[in-house]
Coordinates of C-alpha atoms in Angstrom, one line a residue:
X1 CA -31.5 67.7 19.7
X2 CA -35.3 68.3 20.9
X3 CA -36.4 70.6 23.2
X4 CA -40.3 71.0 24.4
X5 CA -41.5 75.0 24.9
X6 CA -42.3 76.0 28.1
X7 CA -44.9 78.5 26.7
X8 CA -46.6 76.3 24.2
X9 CA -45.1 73.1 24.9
X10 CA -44.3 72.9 21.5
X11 CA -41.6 70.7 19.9
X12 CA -38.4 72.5 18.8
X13 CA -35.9 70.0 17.3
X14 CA -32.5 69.8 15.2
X15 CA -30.1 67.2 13.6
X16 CA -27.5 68.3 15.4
X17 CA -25.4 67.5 18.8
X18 CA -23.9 70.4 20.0
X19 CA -24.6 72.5 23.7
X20 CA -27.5 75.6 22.8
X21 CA -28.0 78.2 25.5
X22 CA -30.7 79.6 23.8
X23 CA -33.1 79.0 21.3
X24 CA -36.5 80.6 19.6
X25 CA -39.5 78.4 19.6
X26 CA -41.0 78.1 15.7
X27 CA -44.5 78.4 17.0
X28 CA -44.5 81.2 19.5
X29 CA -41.5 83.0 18.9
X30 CA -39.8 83.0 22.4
X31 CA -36.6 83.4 23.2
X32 CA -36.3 80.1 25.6
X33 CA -33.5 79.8 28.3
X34 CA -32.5 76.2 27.6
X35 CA -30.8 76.3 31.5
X36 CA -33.9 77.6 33.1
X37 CA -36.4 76.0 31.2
X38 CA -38.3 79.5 30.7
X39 CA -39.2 82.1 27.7
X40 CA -37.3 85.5 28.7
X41 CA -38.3 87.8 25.5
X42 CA -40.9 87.4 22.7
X43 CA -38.8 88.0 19.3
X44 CA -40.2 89.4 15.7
X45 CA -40.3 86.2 13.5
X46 CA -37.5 87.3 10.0
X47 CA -39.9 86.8 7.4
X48 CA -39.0 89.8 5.2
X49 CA -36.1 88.9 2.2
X50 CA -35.5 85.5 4.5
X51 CA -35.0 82.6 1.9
X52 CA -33.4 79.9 4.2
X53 CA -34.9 78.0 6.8
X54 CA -33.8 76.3 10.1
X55 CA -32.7 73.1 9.4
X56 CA -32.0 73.7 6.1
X57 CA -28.4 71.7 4.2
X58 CA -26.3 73.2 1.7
X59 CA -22.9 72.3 0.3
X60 CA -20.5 75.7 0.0
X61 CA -17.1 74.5 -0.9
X62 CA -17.5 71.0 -0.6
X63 CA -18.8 71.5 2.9
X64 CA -21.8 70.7 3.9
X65 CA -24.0 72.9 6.7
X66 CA -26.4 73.3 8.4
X67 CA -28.4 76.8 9.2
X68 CA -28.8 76.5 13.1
X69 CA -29.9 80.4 13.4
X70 CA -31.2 83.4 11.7
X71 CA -30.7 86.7 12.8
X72 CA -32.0 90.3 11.1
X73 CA -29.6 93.2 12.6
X74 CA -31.0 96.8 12.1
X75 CA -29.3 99.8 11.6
X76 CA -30.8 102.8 12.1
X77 CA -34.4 102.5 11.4
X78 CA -35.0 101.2 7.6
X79 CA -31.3 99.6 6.7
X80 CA -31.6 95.7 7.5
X81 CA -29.4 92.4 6.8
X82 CA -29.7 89.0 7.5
X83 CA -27.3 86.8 8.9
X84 CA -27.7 83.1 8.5
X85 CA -25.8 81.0 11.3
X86 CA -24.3 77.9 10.2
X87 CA -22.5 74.5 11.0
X88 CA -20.8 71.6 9.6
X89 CA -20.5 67.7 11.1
X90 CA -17.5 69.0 13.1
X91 CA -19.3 72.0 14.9
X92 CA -17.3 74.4 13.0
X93 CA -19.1 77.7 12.7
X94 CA -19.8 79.5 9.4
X95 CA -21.7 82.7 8.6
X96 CA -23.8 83.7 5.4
X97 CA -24.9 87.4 5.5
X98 CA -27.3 88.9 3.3
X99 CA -27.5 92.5 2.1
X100 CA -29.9 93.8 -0.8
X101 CA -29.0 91.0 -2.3
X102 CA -25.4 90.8 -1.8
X103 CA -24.0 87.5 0.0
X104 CA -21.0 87.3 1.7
X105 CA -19.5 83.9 3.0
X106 CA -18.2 84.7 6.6
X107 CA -15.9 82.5 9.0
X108 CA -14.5 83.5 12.7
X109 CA -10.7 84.3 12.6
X110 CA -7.8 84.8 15.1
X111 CA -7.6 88.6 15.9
X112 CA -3.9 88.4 16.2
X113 CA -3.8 87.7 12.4
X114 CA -4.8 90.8 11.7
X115 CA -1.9 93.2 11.9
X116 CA -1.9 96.8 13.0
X117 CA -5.6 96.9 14.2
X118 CA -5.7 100.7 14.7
X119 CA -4.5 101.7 11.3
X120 CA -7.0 102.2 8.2
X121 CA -4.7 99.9 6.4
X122 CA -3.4 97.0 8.5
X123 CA -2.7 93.4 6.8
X124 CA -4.3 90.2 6.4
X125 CA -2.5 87.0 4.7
X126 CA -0.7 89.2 2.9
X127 CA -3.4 91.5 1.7
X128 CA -4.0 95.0 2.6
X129 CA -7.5 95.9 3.7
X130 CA -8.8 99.6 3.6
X131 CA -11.1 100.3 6.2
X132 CA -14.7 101.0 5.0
X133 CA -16.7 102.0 8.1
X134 CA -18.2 101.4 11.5
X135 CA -22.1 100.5 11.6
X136 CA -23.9 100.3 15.1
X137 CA -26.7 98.0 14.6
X138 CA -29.3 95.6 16.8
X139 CA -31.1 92.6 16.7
X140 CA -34.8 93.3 15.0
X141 CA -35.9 89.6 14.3
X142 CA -34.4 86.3 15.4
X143 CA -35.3 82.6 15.3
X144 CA -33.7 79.0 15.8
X145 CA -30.9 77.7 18.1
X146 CA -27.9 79.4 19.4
X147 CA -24.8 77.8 21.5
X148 CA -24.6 81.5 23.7
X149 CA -26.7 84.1 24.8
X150 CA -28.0 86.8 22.7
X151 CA -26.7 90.3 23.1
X152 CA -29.3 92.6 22.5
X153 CA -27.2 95.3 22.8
X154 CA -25.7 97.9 20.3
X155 CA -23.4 96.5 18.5
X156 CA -20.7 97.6 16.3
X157 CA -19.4 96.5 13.3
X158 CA -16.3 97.8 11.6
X159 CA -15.4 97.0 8.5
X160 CA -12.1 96.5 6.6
X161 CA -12.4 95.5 2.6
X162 CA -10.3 94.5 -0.1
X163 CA -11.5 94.2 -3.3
X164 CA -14.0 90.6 -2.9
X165 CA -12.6 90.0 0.8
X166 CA -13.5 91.8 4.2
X167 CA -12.3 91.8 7.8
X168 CA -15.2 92.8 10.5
X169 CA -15.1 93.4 13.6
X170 CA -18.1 92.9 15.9
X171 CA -17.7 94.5 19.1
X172 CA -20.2 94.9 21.6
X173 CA -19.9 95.3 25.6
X174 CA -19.2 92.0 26.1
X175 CA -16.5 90.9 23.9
X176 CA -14.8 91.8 20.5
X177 CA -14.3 89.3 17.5
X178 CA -13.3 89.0 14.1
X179 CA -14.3 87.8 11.1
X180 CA -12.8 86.7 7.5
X181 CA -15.8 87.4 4.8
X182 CA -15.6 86.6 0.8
X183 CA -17.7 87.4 -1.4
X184 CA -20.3 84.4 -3.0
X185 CA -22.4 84.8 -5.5
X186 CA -26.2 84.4 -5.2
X187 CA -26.1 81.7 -7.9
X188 CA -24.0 80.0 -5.8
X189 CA -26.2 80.4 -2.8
X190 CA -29.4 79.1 -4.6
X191 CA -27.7 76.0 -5.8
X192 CA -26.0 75.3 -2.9
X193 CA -29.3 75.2 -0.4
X194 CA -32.0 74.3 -3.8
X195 CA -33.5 78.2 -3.0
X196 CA -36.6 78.6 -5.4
X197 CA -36.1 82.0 -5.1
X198 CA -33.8 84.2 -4.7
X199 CA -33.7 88.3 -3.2
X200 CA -33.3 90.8 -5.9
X201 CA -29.9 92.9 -5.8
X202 CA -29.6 96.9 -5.4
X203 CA -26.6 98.7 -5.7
X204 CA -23.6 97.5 -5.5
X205 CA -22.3 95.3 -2.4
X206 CA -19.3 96.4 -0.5
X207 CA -17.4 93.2 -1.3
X208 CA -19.4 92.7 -5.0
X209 CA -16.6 92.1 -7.3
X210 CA -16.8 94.1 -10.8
X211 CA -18.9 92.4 -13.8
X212 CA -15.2 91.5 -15.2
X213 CA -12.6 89.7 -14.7
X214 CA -9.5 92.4 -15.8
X215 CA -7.5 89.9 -15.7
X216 CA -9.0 87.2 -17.5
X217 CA -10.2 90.0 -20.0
X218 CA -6.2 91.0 -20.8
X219 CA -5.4 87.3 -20.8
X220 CA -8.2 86.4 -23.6
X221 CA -7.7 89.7 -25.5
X222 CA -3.6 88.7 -25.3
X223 CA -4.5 85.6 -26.7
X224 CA -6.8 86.9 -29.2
X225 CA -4.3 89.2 -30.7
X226 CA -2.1 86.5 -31.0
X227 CA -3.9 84.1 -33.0
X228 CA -4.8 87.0 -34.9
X229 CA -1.5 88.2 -35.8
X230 CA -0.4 84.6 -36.8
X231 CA -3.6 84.7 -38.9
X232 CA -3.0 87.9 -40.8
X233 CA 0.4 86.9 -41.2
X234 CA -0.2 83.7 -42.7
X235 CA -2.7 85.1 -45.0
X236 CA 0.2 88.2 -45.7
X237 CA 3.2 85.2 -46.5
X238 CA 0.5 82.6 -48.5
X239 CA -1.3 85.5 -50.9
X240 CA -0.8 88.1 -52.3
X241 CA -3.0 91.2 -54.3
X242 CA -3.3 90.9 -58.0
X243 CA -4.4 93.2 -60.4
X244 CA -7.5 91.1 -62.3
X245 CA -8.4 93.8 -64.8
X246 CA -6.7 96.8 -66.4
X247 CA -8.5 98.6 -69.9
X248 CA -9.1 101.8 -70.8
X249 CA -12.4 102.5 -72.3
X250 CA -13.4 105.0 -75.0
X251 CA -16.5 106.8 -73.9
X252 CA -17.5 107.2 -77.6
X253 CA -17.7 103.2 -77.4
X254 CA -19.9 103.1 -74.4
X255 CA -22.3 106.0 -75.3
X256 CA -25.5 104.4 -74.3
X257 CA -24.7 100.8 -74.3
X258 CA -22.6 98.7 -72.3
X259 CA -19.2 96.9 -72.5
X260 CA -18.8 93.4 -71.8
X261 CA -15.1 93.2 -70.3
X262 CA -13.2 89.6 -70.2
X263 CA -13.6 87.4 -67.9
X264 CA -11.1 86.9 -65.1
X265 CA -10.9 84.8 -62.0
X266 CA -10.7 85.1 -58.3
X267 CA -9.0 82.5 -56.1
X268 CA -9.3 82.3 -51.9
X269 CA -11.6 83.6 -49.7
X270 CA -14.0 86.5 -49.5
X271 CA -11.8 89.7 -50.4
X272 CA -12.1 93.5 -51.5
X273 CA -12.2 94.1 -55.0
X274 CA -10.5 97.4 -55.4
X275 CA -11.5 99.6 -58.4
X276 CA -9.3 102.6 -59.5
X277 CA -11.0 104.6 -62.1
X278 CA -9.0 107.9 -64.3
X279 CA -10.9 110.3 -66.6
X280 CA -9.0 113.2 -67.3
X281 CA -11.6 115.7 -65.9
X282 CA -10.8 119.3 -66.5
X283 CA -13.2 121.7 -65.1
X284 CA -15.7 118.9 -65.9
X285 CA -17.4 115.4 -64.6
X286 CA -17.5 112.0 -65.8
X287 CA -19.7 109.1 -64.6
X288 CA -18.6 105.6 -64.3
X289 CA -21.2 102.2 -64.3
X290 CA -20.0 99.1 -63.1
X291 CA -21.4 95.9 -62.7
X292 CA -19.6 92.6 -61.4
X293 CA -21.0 89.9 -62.6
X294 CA -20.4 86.4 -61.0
X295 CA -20.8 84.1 -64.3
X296 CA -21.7 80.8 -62.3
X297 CA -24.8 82.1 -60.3
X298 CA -25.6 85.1 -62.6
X299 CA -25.3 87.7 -59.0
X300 CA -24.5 91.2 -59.7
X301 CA -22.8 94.1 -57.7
X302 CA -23.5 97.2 -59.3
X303 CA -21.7 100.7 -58.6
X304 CA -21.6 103.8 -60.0
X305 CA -18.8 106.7 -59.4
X306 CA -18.4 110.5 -60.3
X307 CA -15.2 111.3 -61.2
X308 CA -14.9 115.7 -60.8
X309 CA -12.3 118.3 -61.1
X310 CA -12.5 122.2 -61.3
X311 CA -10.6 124.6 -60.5
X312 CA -10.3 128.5 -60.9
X313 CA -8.8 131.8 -59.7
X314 CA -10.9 133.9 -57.8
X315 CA -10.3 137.2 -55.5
X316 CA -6.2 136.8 -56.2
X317 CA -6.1 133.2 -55.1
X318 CA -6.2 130.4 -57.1
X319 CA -8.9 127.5 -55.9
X320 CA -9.1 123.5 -56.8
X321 CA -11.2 120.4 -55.6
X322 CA -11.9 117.1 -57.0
X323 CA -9.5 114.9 -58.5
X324 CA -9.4 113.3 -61.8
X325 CA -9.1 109.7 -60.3
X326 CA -11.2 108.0 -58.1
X327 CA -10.5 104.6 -55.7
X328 CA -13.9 102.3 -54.1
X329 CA -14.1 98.6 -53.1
X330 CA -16.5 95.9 -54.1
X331 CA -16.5 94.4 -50.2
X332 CA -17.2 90.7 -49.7
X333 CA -16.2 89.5 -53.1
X334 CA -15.8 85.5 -53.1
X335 CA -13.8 83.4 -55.7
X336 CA -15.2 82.9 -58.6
X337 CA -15.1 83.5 -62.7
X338 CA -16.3 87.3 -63.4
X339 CA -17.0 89.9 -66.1
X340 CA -17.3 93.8 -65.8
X341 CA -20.3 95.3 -67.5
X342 CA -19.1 98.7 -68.2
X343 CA -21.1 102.0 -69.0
X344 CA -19.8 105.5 -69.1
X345 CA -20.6 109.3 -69.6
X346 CA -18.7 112.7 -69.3
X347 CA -20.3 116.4 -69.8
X348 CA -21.0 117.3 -72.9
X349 CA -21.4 115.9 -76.1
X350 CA -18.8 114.5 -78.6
X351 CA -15.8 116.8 -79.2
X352 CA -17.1 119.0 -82.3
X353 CA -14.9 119.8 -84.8
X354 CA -14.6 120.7 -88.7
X355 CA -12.2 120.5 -91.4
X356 CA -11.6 117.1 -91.1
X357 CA -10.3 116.8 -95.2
X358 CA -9.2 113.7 -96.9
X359 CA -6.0 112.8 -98.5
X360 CA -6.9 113.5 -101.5
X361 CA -8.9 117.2 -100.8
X362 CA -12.2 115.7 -102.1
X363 CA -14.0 115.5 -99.0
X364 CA -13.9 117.4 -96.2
X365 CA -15.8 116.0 -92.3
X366 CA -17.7 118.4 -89.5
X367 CA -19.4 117.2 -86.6
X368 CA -21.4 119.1 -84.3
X369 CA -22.3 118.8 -80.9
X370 CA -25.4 116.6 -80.9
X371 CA -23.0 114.2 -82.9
X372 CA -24.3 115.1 -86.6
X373 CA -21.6 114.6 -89.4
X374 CA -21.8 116.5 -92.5
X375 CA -19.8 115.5 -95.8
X376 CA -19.1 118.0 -98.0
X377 CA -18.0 117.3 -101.7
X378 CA -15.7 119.8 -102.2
X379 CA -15.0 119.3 -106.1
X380 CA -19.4 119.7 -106.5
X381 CA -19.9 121.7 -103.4
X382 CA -22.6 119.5 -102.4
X383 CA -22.9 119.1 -98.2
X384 CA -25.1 115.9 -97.0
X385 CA -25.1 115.0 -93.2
X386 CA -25.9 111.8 -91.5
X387 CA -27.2 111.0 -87.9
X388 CA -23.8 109.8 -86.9
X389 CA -20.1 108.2 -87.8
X390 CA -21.8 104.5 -88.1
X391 CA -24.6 105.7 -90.8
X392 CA -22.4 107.2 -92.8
X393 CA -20.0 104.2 -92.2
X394 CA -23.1 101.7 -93.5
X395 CA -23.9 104.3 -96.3
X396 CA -23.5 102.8 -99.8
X397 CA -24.3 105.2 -102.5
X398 CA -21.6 107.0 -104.3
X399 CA -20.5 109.9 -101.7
X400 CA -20.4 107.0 -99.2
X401 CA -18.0 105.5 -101.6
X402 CA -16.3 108.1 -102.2
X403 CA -15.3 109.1 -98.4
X404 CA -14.1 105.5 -98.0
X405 CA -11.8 105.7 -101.1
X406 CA -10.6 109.7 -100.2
X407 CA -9.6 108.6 -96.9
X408 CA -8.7 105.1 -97.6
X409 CA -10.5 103.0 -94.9
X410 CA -13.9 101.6 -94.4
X411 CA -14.2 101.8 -90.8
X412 CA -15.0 106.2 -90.7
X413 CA -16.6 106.0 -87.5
X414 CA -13.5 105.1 -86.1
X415 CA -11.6 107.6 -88.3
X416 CA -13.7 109.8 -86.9
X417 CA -13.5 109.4 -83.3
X418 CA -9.4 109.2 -83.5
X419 CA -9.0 112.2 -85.3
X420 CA -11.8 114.4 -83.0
X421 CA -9.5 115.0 -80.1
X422 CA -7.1 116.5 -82.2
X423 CA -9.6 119.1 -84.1
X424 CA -12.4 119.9 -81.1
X425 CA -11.5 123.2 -79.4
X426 CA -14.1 122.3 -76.8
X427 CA -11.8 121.6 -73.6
X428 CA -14.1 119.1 -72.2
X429 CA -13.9 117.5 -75.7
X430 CA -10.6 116.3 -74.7
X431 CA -11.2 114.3 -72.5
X432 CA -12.3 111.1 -74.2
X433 CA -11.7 108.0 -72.1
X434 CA -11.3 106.5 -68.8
X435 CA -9.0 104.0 -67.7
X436 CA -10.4 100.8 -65.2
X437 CA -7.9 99.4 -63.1
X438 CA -9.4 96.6 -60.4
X439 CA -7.4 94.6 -57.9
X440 CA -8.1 91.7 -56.0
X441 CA -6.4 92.4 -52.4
X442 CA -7.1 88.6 -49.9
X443 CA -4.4 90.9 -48.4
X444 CA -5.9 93.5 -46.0
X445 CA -4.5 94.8 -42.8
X446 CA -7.7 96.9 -42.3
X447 CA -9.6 94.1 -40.6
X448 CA -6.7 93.7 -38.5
X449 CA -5.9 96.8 -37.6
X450 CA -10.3 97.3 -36.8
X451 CA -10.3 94.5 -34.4
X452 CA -7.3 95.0 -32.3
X453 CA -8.1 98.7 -32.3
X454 CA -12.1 97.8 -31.2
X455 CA -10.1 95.5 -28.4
X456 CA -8.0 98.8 -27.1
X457 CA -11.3 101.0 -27.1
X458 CA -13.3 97.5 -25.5
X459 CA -10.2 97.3 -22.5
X460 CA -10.0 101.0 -21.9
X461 CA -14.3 101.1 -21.3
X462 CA -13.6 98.1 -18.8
X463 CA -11.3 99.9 -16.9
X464 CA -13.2 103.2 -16.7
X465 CA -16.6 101.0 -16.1
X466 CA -14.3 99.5 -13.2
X467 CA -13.4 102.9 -12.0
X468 CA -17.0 104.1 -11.5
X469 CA -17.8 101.0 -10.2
X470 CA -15.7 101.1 -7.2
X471 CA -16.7 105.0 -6.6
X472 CA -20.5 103.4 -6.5
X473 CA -19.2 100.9 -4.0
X474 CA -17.2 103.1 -1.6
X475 CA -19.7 106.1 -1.6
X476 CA -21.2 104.8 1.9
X477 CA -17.6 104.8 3.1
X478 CA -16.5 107.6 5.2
X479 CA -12.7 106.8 4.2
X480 CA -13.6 106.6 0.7
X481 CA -10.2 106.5 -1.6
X482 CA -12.0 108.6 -4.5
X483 CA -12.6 112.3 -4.9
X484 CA -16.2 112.7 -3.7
X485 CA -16.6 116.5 -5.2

C-alpha cells in the first residue's frame, strides 16, 4: 500500500492490502481523501502517552497485527484515551484502547448477541453485564490509515462491565456498533509489540481485575491446609511428648551455687521444651535459674522465673493473686544430649529454729536467721556457734565429736536441714523446695492452629481489599452497585 501526499508529496506507505478511505500523512499531518486525491482537515499529531507506532507488529493471542491507526478521543476537556487500530493477515479488525494506563483488548461484535439492550443488566455469552456509563467524547489527535471516513462528530460510548469484560457501544449519527472488550495487562502489551516503555497506571481501570486471584487464593490456601493437616497428623500418630526430667530440688542445696542435673536426651526435630516449676509460695516469692545446656556444642539457653503467691483479707473481702506454680517453654529446642544447671532462691533466710536436742539430752541445736548454728553443751552449759551446718559438720575437736555421737550421724548439716521445717515458726520457712518438671512436646498443635488461623485472617483481608477495590472502580459510574454515602 503507498500513497504519495498531495500537500507535501510525501510518501505514506503500509504492508498491508486492504481498501483505505482515508489516511493521515506522517509528515504534514493531513487528513487525505484517498478518492479525491486532496487533504480535507489538518489533524493534531498523538504524541502524548502514545507508545505504538504505525506499522508497528505484535502477537496478542497467537495473532499477529498490525496497528493501521491511532486515534486520541477526548472527553470533556482534560480526560483523554488512545485507541490503537489494528489488523491481522486476514483483514480482521482488532482494537487496543489505552486509559491511564489501563489496556483493554477490544473486537467488533454482533449487536444481536447482546440481549435486552435497554436494560442495565442485559446478557452476553452467558454473563451478565452491569451498565457503567455513557461518555460523549471526540477525536483530539489522529494519524495513519483508515478503511472509512472519520466521524468527527460527538460520539457516544456506553458502557456495560463485568468484572475483567465490557460491552460498548459507540453510537454516533451515523451508525451504532458494538464491541466485546477484555481486559490485558500492560506486561502483556509491552512484550507483545517489544514497547521500551510503557505509560504509568492511575487508579483503577474500569475492567482492571483485582491484585488476586480469589479463587486461585481459596484453591492454594485449600491445598495448604491440607498438606498441613496430613503433616500435623503424621507428626501427632509418629511422636509423642515425653517428660525428660522430673526432681525436686532443696533450696538449702542450691543456696549460692548451682546444680548439675542428669543428662537426658532429645530425639526429632526442633521442639518446645516445656518447664513446670512448684514452690510452695505462701504470701512469699521464690526465684528459679535455669540453664539448658547442649553437651555436644557447649550452647546455653538460660531462663529465670518468679514463682508468687499472696493473699489477704481486706475491707470484708478476702483477696488472692499469684500461684504457687509456674509453666514457660524453651522454643526451638533441637535433639540433642542435655543437662540442667539449676540455681534457686526464696524470701528469707533459712527457717530458724531452736531446741533441736539430741537423743541422748547432751546437746541441744539453734539456728538463726543469717544461718548461724549454735551448740550448746547442756551437761557444762557451754554454747559455741559456727558459721553454718557444714563447719560444724567438718569440726573435729571434742564438742564436734560429741554432736556426732549424741545424735548418731556424721552428716549434721543434713540433720539439720531435715529437721528445720519441722521447728521454724517462720511461715515462709516452710517452704523449702521446688519441684522441676520439663517435657519435651515434638507434639504441638499451636503452630497449626497459628497458620490456618493467619490463612482465615489473610482470606478475610482479600475479600475486604476486593470490596474496596471494586467501590474505587465503580465510583465514576452513575449506576454504581455500592452505597456511595
Amino acid at each position: 500500500m503507498h500513497y504519495v501526499c498531495p500537500a507535501c508529496e510525501s510518501e505514506n506507505t503500509l504492508d498491508l492490502t486492504f481498501p483505505i478511505e482515508e489516511y493521515v500523512c506522517k509528515t504534514c499531518s493531513h487528513l487525505i481523501d484517498v478518492a479525491g486525491n486532496k487533504n480535507t482537515k489538518h489533524l493534531k499529531v498523538p504524541t502524548e502517552n502514545v507508545v505504538l507506532d504505525v506499522g508497528q507488529k505484535g502477537k496478542i493471542d497467537g495473532v499477529e497485527y498490525t496497528v493501521i491507526a491511532i486515534v486520541v478521543r477526548k472527553y470533556g476537556n482534560s480526560i483523554f484515551w488512545r485507541e490503537y487500530s489494528l489488523k491481522d493477515s486476514k483483514g480482521n479488525d482488532a482494537f487496543l484502547s489505552e486509559s491511564d494506563g489501563h489496556w483493554v483488548f477490544i473486537t467488533s461484535m454482533n449487536p444481536d448477541d447482546f440481549k435486552s439492550k435497554n436494560s442495565k443488566l442485559p446478557t452476553y455469552a452467558g454473563r451478565t453485564y452491569r451498565w457503567y456509563e455513557n461518555t460523549p467524547c471526540s477525536i483530539d489527535a489522529a494519524a495513519g490509515f483508515f478503511d472509512e471516513r472519520l466521524d468527527f462528530s460527538i460520539a457516544t460510548y456506553k458502557e456495560y462491565v463485568n468484572g475483567t469484560r465490557m460491552i460498548s457501544q459507540e453510537k454516533t449519527s451515523k451508525k451504532s456498533e458494538y464491541f466485546y472488550g477484555v481486559h490485558i495487562s500492560k506486561h502483556d502489551v509491552k512484550r507483545a509489540f517489544r514497547i521500551a516503555h510503557m505509560p504509568y497506571y492511575t487508579g483503577v481501570g474500569i475492567v482492571q481485575p483485582y491484585y488476586f486471584d480469589i479463587r486461585q487464593v481459596v484453591n492454594i490456601f485449600c491445598v495448604a491446609a491440607l498438606m498441613i493437616c496430613l503433616i500435623q497428623l503424621y507428626v501427632y500418630t509418629s511422636r509423642t511428648n515425653e517428660t525428660v526430667f522430673a526432681e525436686t530440688i532443696n533450696f538449702a542445696d542450691v543456696q549460692d551455687k548451682e546444680m548439675v542435673s542428669k543428662s537426658f536426651a532429645l530425639s526429632g526435630g526442633s521442639a518446645p521444651l516445656k518447664v513446670n516449676a512448684f514452690s510452695g509460695v505462701d504470701n512469699s516469692w521464690a526465684n528459679i535459674q535455669l540453664s539448658l545446656v547442649n553437651e555436644k556444642t557447649n550452647e546455653i539457653i538460660y531462663t529465670s522465673k518468679d514463682i508468687e503467691q499472696y493473699h489477704g483479707y481486706e475491707d470484708g473481702e478476702s483477696w488472692s493473686e499469684g500461684n504457687q506454680s509456674e509453666e514457660f517453654n524453651l522454643c526451638g529446642v533441637s535433639s540433642g544430649q542435655y543437662h540442667f544447671l539449676i540455681s534457686a532462691e526464696k524470701e528469707g533466710a533459712l527457717p530458724t529454729f531452736s531446741n533441736l536436742q539430741s537423743p541422748d539430752s547432751k546437746v541441744m541445736i539453734s539456728r538463726d536467721k543469717s544461718g548461724t548454728i549454735e551448740i550448746t553443751d547442756l551437761f557444762k552449759a557451754q554454747t559455741t556457734t559456727f558459721t553454718d551446718g557444714k563447719t560444724l559438720e567438718k569440726d573435729t575437736t571434742e564438742l564436734g565429736k560429741l554432736v556426732k555421737t549424741s545424735f548418731g550421724t556424721s552428716k549434721i548439716d543434713s540433720l539439720i536441714n531435715a529437721e528445720a521445717p519441722k521447728l521454724t515458726t517462720d511461715p515462709t520457712s516452710s517452704n523449702t523446695y521446688v519441684q522441676l518438671k520439663a517435657t519435651w512436646l515434638p507434639v504441638s498443635f499451636w503452630n497449626f492452629g497459628f497458620i490456618l488461623f493467619l490463612m482465615i485472617v489473610l482470606f478475610i483481608a482479600l475479600l475486604i481489599g476486593r470490596h474496596f477495590f471494586n467501590v474505587s472502580k465503580w465510583k465514576n459510574s452513575s449506576n454504581t452497585p455500592y452505597s456511595t454515602s
